[in-house]
CSV table of C-alpha atoms in Angstrom, one decimal:
chain,number,residue,atom,x,y,z
A,17,MET,CA,0.0,0.0,0.0
A,18,THR,CA,1.5,3.3,-1.1
A,19,SER,CA,1.5,5.9,1.7
A,20,LYS,CA,-0.3,9.2,1.2
A,21,TYR,CA,0.4,12.4,3.0
A,22,GLN,CA,-1.1,15.8,3.4
A,23,ILE,CA,1.6,18.4,2.7
A,24,ARG,CA,0.3,21.8,3.3
A,25,ASN,CA,-3.2,21.7,1.7
A,26,ALA,CA,-2.4,19.0,-0.9
A,27,VAL,CA,-2.7,15.2,-0.8
A,28,ILE,CA,0.3,13.5,-2.4
A,29,ALA,CA,1.3,9.8,-2.7
A,30,ALA,CA,4.8,8.6,-1.9
A,31,ASP,CA,5.3,7.3,-5.4
A,32,ALA,CA,4.3,10.6,-7.1
A,33,ALA,CA,6.8,12.0,-9.6
A,34,ASP,CA,7.1,15.3,-7.8
A,35,PHE,CA,7.2,13.8,-4.3
A,36,GLN,CA,10.8,14.8,-3.6
A,37,THR,CA,10.1,18.4,-4.8
A,38,GLN,CA,7.1,18.6,-2.5
A,39,LEU,CA,9.2,17.4,0.4
A,40,GLU,CA,12.0,19.9,-0.3
A,41,GLN,CA,9.5,22.8,-0.4
A,42,ALA,CA,7.8,21.6,2.8
A,43,HIS,CA,11.1,21.3,4.6
A,44,ASN,CA,12.1,24.8,3.5
A,45,ASP,CA,8.9,26.4,4.8
A,46,LYS,CA,8.9,24.1,7.9
A,47,SER,CA,5.7,22.4,7.1
A,48,ARG,CA,5.1,18.9,8.6
A,49,PRO,CA,3.6,16.1,6.5
A,50,LEU,CA,0.6,14.3,7.9
A,51,CYS,CA,0.2,10.6,7.3
A,52,LEU,CA,-3.3,9.9,6.1
A,53,CYS,CA,-3.4,6.2,7.3
A,54,GLN,CA,-5.6,7.3,10.2
A,55,ARG,CA,-8.2,9.9,11.1
A,56,PRO,CA,-7.1,12.2,12.6
A,57,PRO,CA,-3.9,12.0,10.5
A,58,VAL,CA,-0.5,11.4,12.2
A,59,GLU,CA,2.1,14.1,12.2
A,60,MET,CA,5.5,13.3,10.6
A,61,TYR,CA,8.8,15.1,10.0
A,62,ILE,CA,11.1,15.4,7.0
A,63,ALA,CA,14.8,14.2,7.2
A,64,ARG,CA,17.6,14.2,4.7
A,65,PHE,CA,19.6,11.3,3.5
A,66,GLY,CA,22.2,12.0,0.9
A,67,ASP,CA,20.4,14.0,-1.9
A,68,ARG,CA,16.9,12.7,-0.9
A,69,ARG,CA,14.3,13.8,1.6
A,70,LEU,CA,12.6,11.2,3.7
A,71,VAL,CA,9.3,11.2,5.6
A,72,LYS,CA,9.9,9.8,9.1
A,73,ARG,CA,7.5,9.2,12.0
A,74,MET,CA,7.8,11.3,15.1
A,75,PRO,CA,9.3,9.7,18.1
A,76,GLY,CA,6.9,7.5,20.0
A,77,THR,CA,4.1,7.6,17.4
A,78,GLY,CA,4.6,4.3,15.6
A,79,ALA,CA,1.6,2.6,17.3
A,80,GLN,CA,-0.6,5.6,16.3
A,81,HIS,CA,-0.4,4.6,12.6
A,82,ASP,CA,-2.8,2.1,11.0
A,83,VAL,CA,-1.4,-1.5,11.4
A,84,GLY,CA,-1.2,-1.7,7.6
A,85,CYS,CA,0.8,1.5,7.2
A,86,GLU,CA,4.5,1.4,6.5
A,87,HIS,CA,5.1,3.7,9.5
A,88,PHE,CA,3.3,1.5,12.0
A,89,GLU,CA,5.5,0.2,14.8
A,90,ALA,CA,4.7,-2.2,17.6
A,91,PRO,CA,4.3,-0.8,21.1
A,92,PRO,CA,7.9,-0.6,22.5
A,93,SER,CA,7.0,-2.9,25.4
A,94,LEU,CA,6.5,-5.9,23.0
A,95,SER,CA,10.2,-5.8,22.2
A,96,GLY,CA,13.3,-4.7,24.0
A,97,LEU,CA,12.9,-1.2,22.6
A,98,GLY,CA,10.7,-0.2,25.5
A,99,ASP,CA,13.6,-0.7,28.0
A,100,VAL,CA,16.1,1.6,26.2
A,101,MET,CA,13.9,4.2,24.5
A,102,GLY,CA,14.2,7.6,26.2
A,103,ARG,CA,17.3,6.5,28.1
A,104,ALA,CA,20.0,4.8,25.9
A,105,ILE,CA,18.1,6.2,22.9
A,106,GLN,CA,17.2,9.9,23.1
A,107,ASP,CA,15.4,11.5,20.2
A,108,ARG,CA,15.9,15.3,19.8
A,109,ASP,CA,13.6,17.9,18.3
A,110,ASP,CA,15.8,18.4,15.3
A,111,GLY,CA,15.2,14.8,14.1
A,112,SER,CA,18.6,13.5,15.3
A,113,THR,CA,19.0,10.8,17.9
A,114,VAL,CA,21.7,10.6,20.7
A,115,LEU,CA,22.8,7.1,21.5
A,116,LYS,CA,24.4,6.2,24.8
A,117,LEU,CA,26.7,3.2,24.5
A,118,ASP,CA,28.2,0.9,27.1
A,119,PHE,CA,31.2,0.2,25.0
A,120,SER,CA,34.1,2.4,23.9
A,121,LEU,CA,34.8,3.9,20.5
A,122,SER,CA,38.4,4.7,21.4
A,123,LYS,CA,41.4,3.1,23.0
A,124,THR,CA,44.4,4.5,24.8
A,125,GLY,CA,47.7,2.8,25.5
A,126,ASN,CA,48.6,-0.7,24.8
A,127,ARG,CA,46.0,-2.8,23.2
A,128,VAL,CA,44.2,-5.3,25.4
A,129,ALA,CA,42.6,-8.6,24.5
A,130,PRO,CA,39.4,-8.1,22.5
A,131,GLN,CA,36.1,-8.4,24.2
A,132,ARG,CA,33.5,-10.8,22.8
A,133,SER,CA,30.3,-9.6,24.4
A,134,GLU,CA,29.9,-12.8,26.4
A,135,ASN,CA,30.0,-11.5,30.0
A,136,GLY,CA,28.8,-8.1,28.8
A,137,ALA,CA,25.4,-6.4,29.4
A,138,ASP,CA,23.7,-8.0,26.4
A,139,THR,CA,23.9,-11.5,28.0
A,140,VAL,CA,23.1,-11.5,31.7
A,141,LYS,CA,22.5,-8.1,33.1
A,142,ALA,CA,21.5,-5.0,31.1
A,143,ASP,CA,21.8,-1.3,31.8
A,144,ALA,CA,18.8,0.3,30.1
A,145,GLY,CA,20.7,3.6,30.2
A,146,LYS,CA,23.2,2.4,27.7
A,147,LEU,CA,23.1,0.3,24.5
A,148,THR,CA,25.2,-2.8,24.4
A,149,LEU,CA,26.9,-3.7,21.1
A,150,LEU,CA,24.2,-6.2,20.3
A,151,GLY,CA,21.6,-3.6,21.4
A,152,LEU,CA,23.0,-1.1,18.9
A,153,PHE,CA,22.9,-3.8,16.2
A,154,HIS,CA,19.2,-4.4,16.9
A,155,TYR,CA,18.5,-0.7,16.9
A,156,LEU,CA,20.1,-0.2,13.5
A,157,TRP,CA,18.2,-3.1,12.1
A,158,HIS,CA,15.0,-1.8,13.6
A,159,GLU,CA,15.6,1.8,12.3
A,160,ALA,CA,16.4,0.3,8.9
A,161,GLU,CA,13.0,-1.5,9.1
A,162,LEU,CA,14.7,-4.8,8.2
A,163,HIS,CA,12.6,-6.4,10.9
A,164,ARG,CA,9.5,-5.7,8.8
A,165,TRP,CA,8.2,-8.2,6.3
A,166,MET,CA,5.4,-8.0,3.7
A,167,PRO,CA,4.8,-10.3,0.7
A,168,ALA,CA,5.6,-7.5,-1.7
A,169,PHE,CA,9.2,-7.5,-0.4
A,170,ARG,CA,9.9,-11.0,-1.8
A,171,GLY,CA,12.9,-11.1,-4.1
A,172,LYS,CA,13.6,-7.4,-3.6
A,173,ARG,CA,16.0,-7.5,-0.6
A,174,GLY,CA,19.6,-7.8,-1.5
A,175,TRP,CA,22.8,-6.6,0.2
A,176,ARG,CA,22.7,-3.3,-1.7
A,177,LEU,CA,19.2,-2.5,-0.2
A,178,VAL,CA,20.3,-3.7,3.2
A,179,ARG,CA,23.4,-1.5,3.2
A,180,ASP,CA,21.4,1.5,2.0
A,181,ARG,CA,18.8,1.0,4.7
A,182,LEU,CA,21.4,0.6,7.4
A,183,SER,CA,23.3,3.7,6.2
A,184,GLU,CA,20.0,5.7,6.2
A,185,ALA,CA,19.3,4.3,9.7
A,186,ALA,CA,22.7,5.4,11.0
A,187,SER,CA,22.3,9.0,9.6
A,188,GLN,CA,21.4,11.6,12.1
A,189,LYS,CA,22.5,9.3,14.9
A,190,VAL,CA,25.1,10.6,17.3
A,191,ALA,CA,27.3,8.6,19.7
A,192,LYS,CA,30.0,9.9,22.0
A,193,GLN,CA,29.3,13.3,20.5
A,194,ILE,CA,30.3,12.1,17.0
A,195,PRO,CA,28.0,11.3,14.1
A,196,LEU,CA,27.7,7.5,13.9
A,197,MET,CA,28.2,7.5,10.1
A,198,GLU,CA,31.7,8.9,10.6
A,199,ARG,CA,32.7,5.6,12.3
A,200,LEU,CA,30.5,3.1,10.6
A,201,TYR,CA,31.9,0.8,7.8
A,202,ILE,CA,29.4,-1.3,5.9
A,203,PRO,CA,30.9,-3.0,2.8
A,204,GLU,CA,29.7,-2.0,-0.6
A,205,PRO,CA,28.2,-4.8,-2.7
A,206,PHE,CA,31.1,-6.5,-4.4
A,207,SER,CA,31.4,-6.1,-8.1
A,208,PRO,CA,34.4,-7.6,-10.1
A,209,ASP,CA,34.1,-4.8,-12.6
A,210,HIS,CA,34.5,-2.1,-9.9
A,211,ALA,CA,36.6,-4.0,-7.4
A,212,ASP,CA,39.5,-1.6,-7.5
A,213,ALA,CA,37.4,1.5,-7.0
A,214,ILE,CA,35.4,-0.2,-4.2
A,215,GLU,CA,38.6,-1.2,-2.5
A,216,ALA,CA,40.1,2.3,-2.9
A,217,ARG,CA,37.0,3.8,-1.2
A,218,ARG,CA,37.3,1.2,1.6
A,219,ARG,CA,40.9,2.1,2.2
A,220,ALA,CA,40.2,5.8,2.2
A,221,PHE,CA,37.5,5.3,4.9
A,222,THR,CA,39.3,2.8,7.2
A,223,GLY,CA,42.6,4.6,6.7
A,224,ARG,CA,41.3,7.5,8.8
A,225,PHE,CA,41.5,5.2,11.8
A,226,ARG,CA,45.0,3.9,11.2
A,227,SER,CA,47.4,4.4,14.1
A,228,ASP,CA,50.2,2.7,16.0
A,229,ASN,CA,49.7,1.2,19.5
A,230,SER,CA,51.4,4.0,21.4
A,231,LYS,CA,48.7,6.6,21.2
A,232,LYS,CA,44.9,7.0,21.5
A,233,ARG,CA,43.1,5.2,18.7
A,234,ASP,CA,39.7,6.0,17.4
A,235,LEU,CA,37.8,2.7,16.8
A,236,LEU,CA,36.1,1.7,13.6
A,237,LEU,CA,32.6,0.3,13.8
A,238,ILE,CA,32.1,-2.6,11.3
A,239,VAL,CA,28.8,-4.2,10.2
A,240,GLY,CA,29.0,-7.0,7.7
A,241,GLU,CA,28.3,-10.7,7.0
A,242,ILE,CA,30.8,-13.2,8.1
A,243,LYS,CA,32.0,-15.4,5.3
A,244,GLU,CA,34.4,-17.5,7.4
A,245,ILE,CA,36.6,-17.4,10.4
A,246,GLY,CA,39.9,-19.1,9.8
A,247,PRO,CA,43.4,-19.4,11.1
A,248,ALA,CA,45.9,-16.6,10.5
A,249,ARG,CA,49.6,-16.4,11.1
A,250,PHE,CA,48.9,-14.9,14.5
A,251,GLY,CA,45.4,-15.6,15.9
A,252,SER,CA,42.4,-15.8,13.6
A,253,LYS,CA,41.1,-13.9,10.6
A,254,ILE,CA,37.4,-13.0,9.9
A,255,THR,CA,36.6,-12.7,6.2
A,256,ILE,CA,33.7,-10.4,5.5
A,257,LYS,CA,31.5,-11.0,2.5
A,258,HIS,CA,31.7,-8.2,0.0
A,259,ALA,CA,35.1,-7.1,1.5
A,260,PRO,CA,37.4,-10.0,0.8
A,261,LYS,CA,40.6,-7.8,0.8
A,262,PHE,CA,39.9,-6.2,4.1
A,263,PRO,CA,41.9,-8.1,6.7
A,264,VAL,CA,40.0,-8.4,10.1
A,265,PHE,CA,42.0,-10.2,12.8
A,266,ILE,CA,40.7,-11.5,16.1
A,267,ASP,CA,42.4,-13.2,19.1
A,268,ASP,CA,42.0,-17.0,19.2
A,269,LYS,CA,40.7,-16.9,22.8
A,270,ALA,CA,38.0,-14.4,21.7
A,271,VAL,CA,37.0,-16.7,18.9
A,272,THR,CA,36.5,-19.5,21.4
A,273,GLN,CA,34.4,-17.3,23.6
A,274,LEU,CA,32.4,-16.0,20.7
A,275,GLN,CA,31.6,-19.5,19.6
A,276,LYS,CA,30.4,-20.3,23.1
A,277,ARG,CA,28.3,-17.2,23.5
A,278,PHE,CA,26.7,-17.5,20.1
A,279,ALA,CA,26.6,-21.3,19.8
A,280,VAL,CA,23.1,-21.3,18.5
A,281,GLU,CA,23.9,-18.8,15.8
A,282,PHE,CA,27.0,-20.8,14.7
A,283,ALA,CA,25.1,-24.1,14.7
A,284,LEU,CA,22.2,-22.7,12.7
A,285,SER,CA,24.4,-20.9,10.1
A,286,GLN,CA,26.3,-24.2,9.6
A,287,ALA,CA,23.1,-26.3,9.3
A,288,TYR,CA,21.2,-23.8,7.0
A,289,GLU,CA,23.3,-22.3,4.2
A,290,HIS,CA,20.6,-19.7,3.3
A,291,LEU,CA,21.1,-17.9,6.6
A,292,HIS,CA,23.4,-15.0,7.0
A,293,LEU,CA,25.7,-14.7,10.1
A,294,MET,CA,26.0,-10.9,10.7
A,295,MET,CA,28.7,-9.2,12.7
A,296,ILE,CA,29.0,-5.9,14.4
A,297,ALA,CA,32.4,-5.1,15.9
A,298,THR,CA,34.6,-2.3,17.1
A,299,ALA,CA,38.1,-2.4,15.8
A,300,SER,CA,41.3,-0.5,15.7
A,301,VAL,CA,43.2,-0.2,12.4
A,302,ASN,CA,47.0,-0.9,12.4
A,303,GLN,CA,49.7,0.4,10.1
A,304,ALA,CA,49.1,-2.5,7.7
A,305,ASP,CA,45.5,-1.3,7.2
A,306,ALA,CA,44.2,-4.3,9.0
A,307,ALA,CA,41.4,-4.2,11.5
A,308,ILE,CA,42.1,-5.6,15.0
A,309,VAL,CA,38.8,-6.5,16.7
A,310,GLU,CA,38.2,-5.0,20.1
A,311,GLU,CA,34.6,-6.1,20.8
A,312,VAL,CA,32.2,-8.1,18.7
A,313,SER,CA,28.6,-9.4,18.6
A,314,LEU,CA,26.6,-11.5,16.2
A,315,MET,CA,23.1,-11.8,14.8
A,316,LEU,CA,21.6,-14.4,12.6
A,317,VAL,CA,19.2,-13.4,9.8
A,318,ASN,CA,17.4,-15.4,7.2
A,319,GLU,CA,17.4,-15.0,3.4
A,320,ASN,CA,15.1,-12.1,3.7
A,321,TRP,CA,17.3,-10.5,6.4
A,322,ILE,CA,14.8,-11.1,9.2
A,323,PRO,CA,16.6,-11.8,12.5
A,324,ILE,CA,16.4,-15.3,13.8
A,325,GLU,CA,17.1,-16.5,17.4
A,326,THR,CA,16.3,-20.2,17.4
A,327,VAL,CA,15.4,-23.1,15.1
A,328,ASP,CA,11.8,-23.0,16.3
A,329,GLU,CA,11.6,-19.3,15.4
A,330,LEU,CA,13.2,-20.0,12.1
A,331,SER,CA,10.5,-22.6,11.2
A,332,LEU,CA,7.7,-20.3,12.3
A,333,ILE,CA,8.9,-17.3,10.3
A,334,GLU,CA,9.5,-19.5,7.2
A,335,ALA,CA,5.9,-20.8,7.5
A,336,LEU,CA,4.6,-17.2,7.8
A,337,THR,CA,6.7,-16.1,4.8
A,338,THR,CA,5.5,-19.0,2.7
A,339,ASP,CA,1.9,-18.2,3.7
A,340,ASN,CA,2.3,-14.6,2.5
A,341,ARG,CA,1.8,-13.1,5.9
A,342,ALA,CA,2.9,-9.6,6.9
A,343,PHE,CA,4.7,-9.2,10.2
A,344,LEU,CA,7.2,-7.4,12.4
A,345,LYS,CA,10.0,-9.4,14.0
A,346,GLY,CA,10.5,-8.5,17.7
A,347,LEU,CA,14.1,-7.5,18.6
A,348,ARG,CA,15.6,-7.8,22.1
A,349,PHE,CA,18.0,-4.9,22.2
A,350,ASN,CA,19.5,-5.2,25.7
A,351,VAL,CA,17.0,-7.7,27.0
A,352,ARG,CA,18.1,-11.4,27.2
A,353,ASP,CA,15.7,-13.6,29.1
A,354,ARG,CA,12.4,-11.8,29.5
A,355,PRO,CA,9.6,-13.1,27.2
A,356,LEU,CA,9.0,-10.8,24.3
A,357,ALA,CA,6.8,-11.1,21.2
A,358,SER,CA,8.8,-13.1,18.6
A,359,VAL,CA,6.6,-11.8,15.8
A,360,LEU,CA,3.7,-9.3,15.5
A,361,LEU,CA,1.3,-10.2,12.7
A,362,THR,CA,0.4,-7.0,11.0
A,363,ASP,CA,-2.2,-8.3,8.5
A,364,LEU,CA,-4.7,-8.6,11.4
A,365,ARG,CA,-6.8,-5.9,13.1
A,366,PRO,CA,-5.9,-5.8,15.9
A,367,PRO,CA,-2.4,-7.2,15.3
A,368,VAL,CA,-1.5,-10.4,17.2
A,369,GLY,CA,1.7,-11.1,19.0
A,370,LEU,CA,3.2,-14.5,18.6
A,371,TYR,CA,5.2,-15.9,21.5
A,372,ILE,CA,7.3,-19.0,21.7
A,373,VAL,CA,7.7,-20.6,25.1
A,374,SER,CA,10.4,-23.2,25.6
A,375,ALA,CA,10.3,-26.1,28.0
A,376,GLU,CA,13.0,-24.5,30.1
A,377,ALA,CA,11.3,-21.2,30.4
A,378,ASP,CA,10.5,-19.6,33.7
A,379,PRO,CA,6.9,-20.5,34.8
A,380,ASN,CA,6.3,-16.8,35.4
A,381,ASN,CA,6.7,-16.1,31.7
A,382,MET,CA,3.1,-17.0,31.0
A,383,GLU,CA,2.0,-14.4,33.5
A,384,ILE,CA,4.3,-11.8,31.9
A,385,ILE,CA,2.8,-12.5,28.5
A,386,ASP,CA,-0.7,-12.1,29.8
A,387,GLU,CA,0.2,-8.8,31.3
A,388,LEU,CA,1.8,-7.6,28.1
A,389,ALA,CA,-1.4,-8.5,26.2
A,390,GLN,CA,-3.5,-6.6,28.6
A,391,GLN,CA,-1.3,-3.5,28.7
A,392,THR,CA,-1.0,-3.3,24.9
A,393,GLN,CA,-4.4,-4.6,24.0
A,394,ILE,CA,-2.7,-6.8,21.5
A,395,PRO,CA,-3.8,-10.5,21.8
A,396,ALA,CA,-1.2,-13.1,22.4
A,397,TRP,CA,-0.8,-16.4,20.5
A,398,ILE,CA,1.4,-18.8,22.4
A,399,TRP,CA,3.3,-21.7,21.0
A,400,ASN,CA,4.4,-23.9,24.0
A,401,LEU,CA,7.2,-26.1,22.6
A,402,GLU,CA,6.3,-28.8,25.1
A,403,ASP,CA,3.0,-29.3,23.2
A,404,GLY,CA,4.8,-30.1,20.0
A,405,ALA,CA,3.2,-28.5,16.9
A,406,TRP,CA,2.2,-24.9,17.1
A,407,PRO,CA,-1.5,-24.0,17.5
A,408,GLU,CA,-3.5,-22.7,14.6
A,409,ILE,CA,-2.3,-19.3,13.5
A,410,PRO,CA,-4.9,-16.6,13.2
A,411,ARG,CA,-5.9,-15.8,9.6
A,412,PRO,CA,-6.0,-12.3,8.1
A,413,ASN,CA,-9.2,-10.3,8.5
């Protein structure tokens, strides 16, 4: 469904030929677009990304949009977003967002062994006032709307789109008083015909972080797909898909810890070749133009770039996709153990939250799910894995 907006006194569709012109004029005269998915309409704002203008929802208004609108967002309490919004994630009136991070983007003095986000805040205890590395990964994925799925997206999501969406999501985000895009490296789609130019742009970007070990080092933030982790002359080397000539080294001990912390993700990526094992890492860059990992976290996504946590969730999401359902994937951000909606079906009115309860889950989880359903007025569908097959999934209205 193409979104329609009221801009000043005119109604215009997002696919109109003069849409960008209308947005530019509205931005210049400080007019706010109104999304017409609801009555009364929902106020939006205009942001810039590159040479384009974008219509973005105002902070905290996602649930005010119609469930079928591209700007609809689940109530924050259904995912881990509710824990960090307004604290680790602070939206400002000018459309920018300040991110408070619990990991460093610089190093001083001799390099220490890299962290692997195993005993960090994204595993056992979480500080809602700061985003963990995995929490930042989930936030970028959420802002890029890569957790959203509609049947019309089938066959249209490749790495180029994913990279563009992530770059757009990172724009106007500030961390440690520095624009996030100044530190974020996301590989360009690899092209044999343009390999030299792509590599030259990569070197120009990562070269800004190059330093020796005797002074303060600004850290690079890397987001990419892991192609393989193999032995190097000293330690191990991570090969990133689309950036085969970019050496990324990691300590052997850190690899062992990473494989322990993300054992499920490694097992699933090995068993199902269509899955992508995604990495987010902070790294220094040495004089050889090689990245040395400081801290790293992983996320598994399916062929449509929807995040996956378990094999049961994988089977559920694959069934929903095959059945042409529309949904939002719930992301945990800093939350580890509390029950959250795995999926929110958005082709229903009201939408329905899908929860997966394992045999090892805390007995109190059922009570927590009931409370969430009552607070949000979003019905809960529960698949208790002890019962075997999942119950009948509600059909679209």
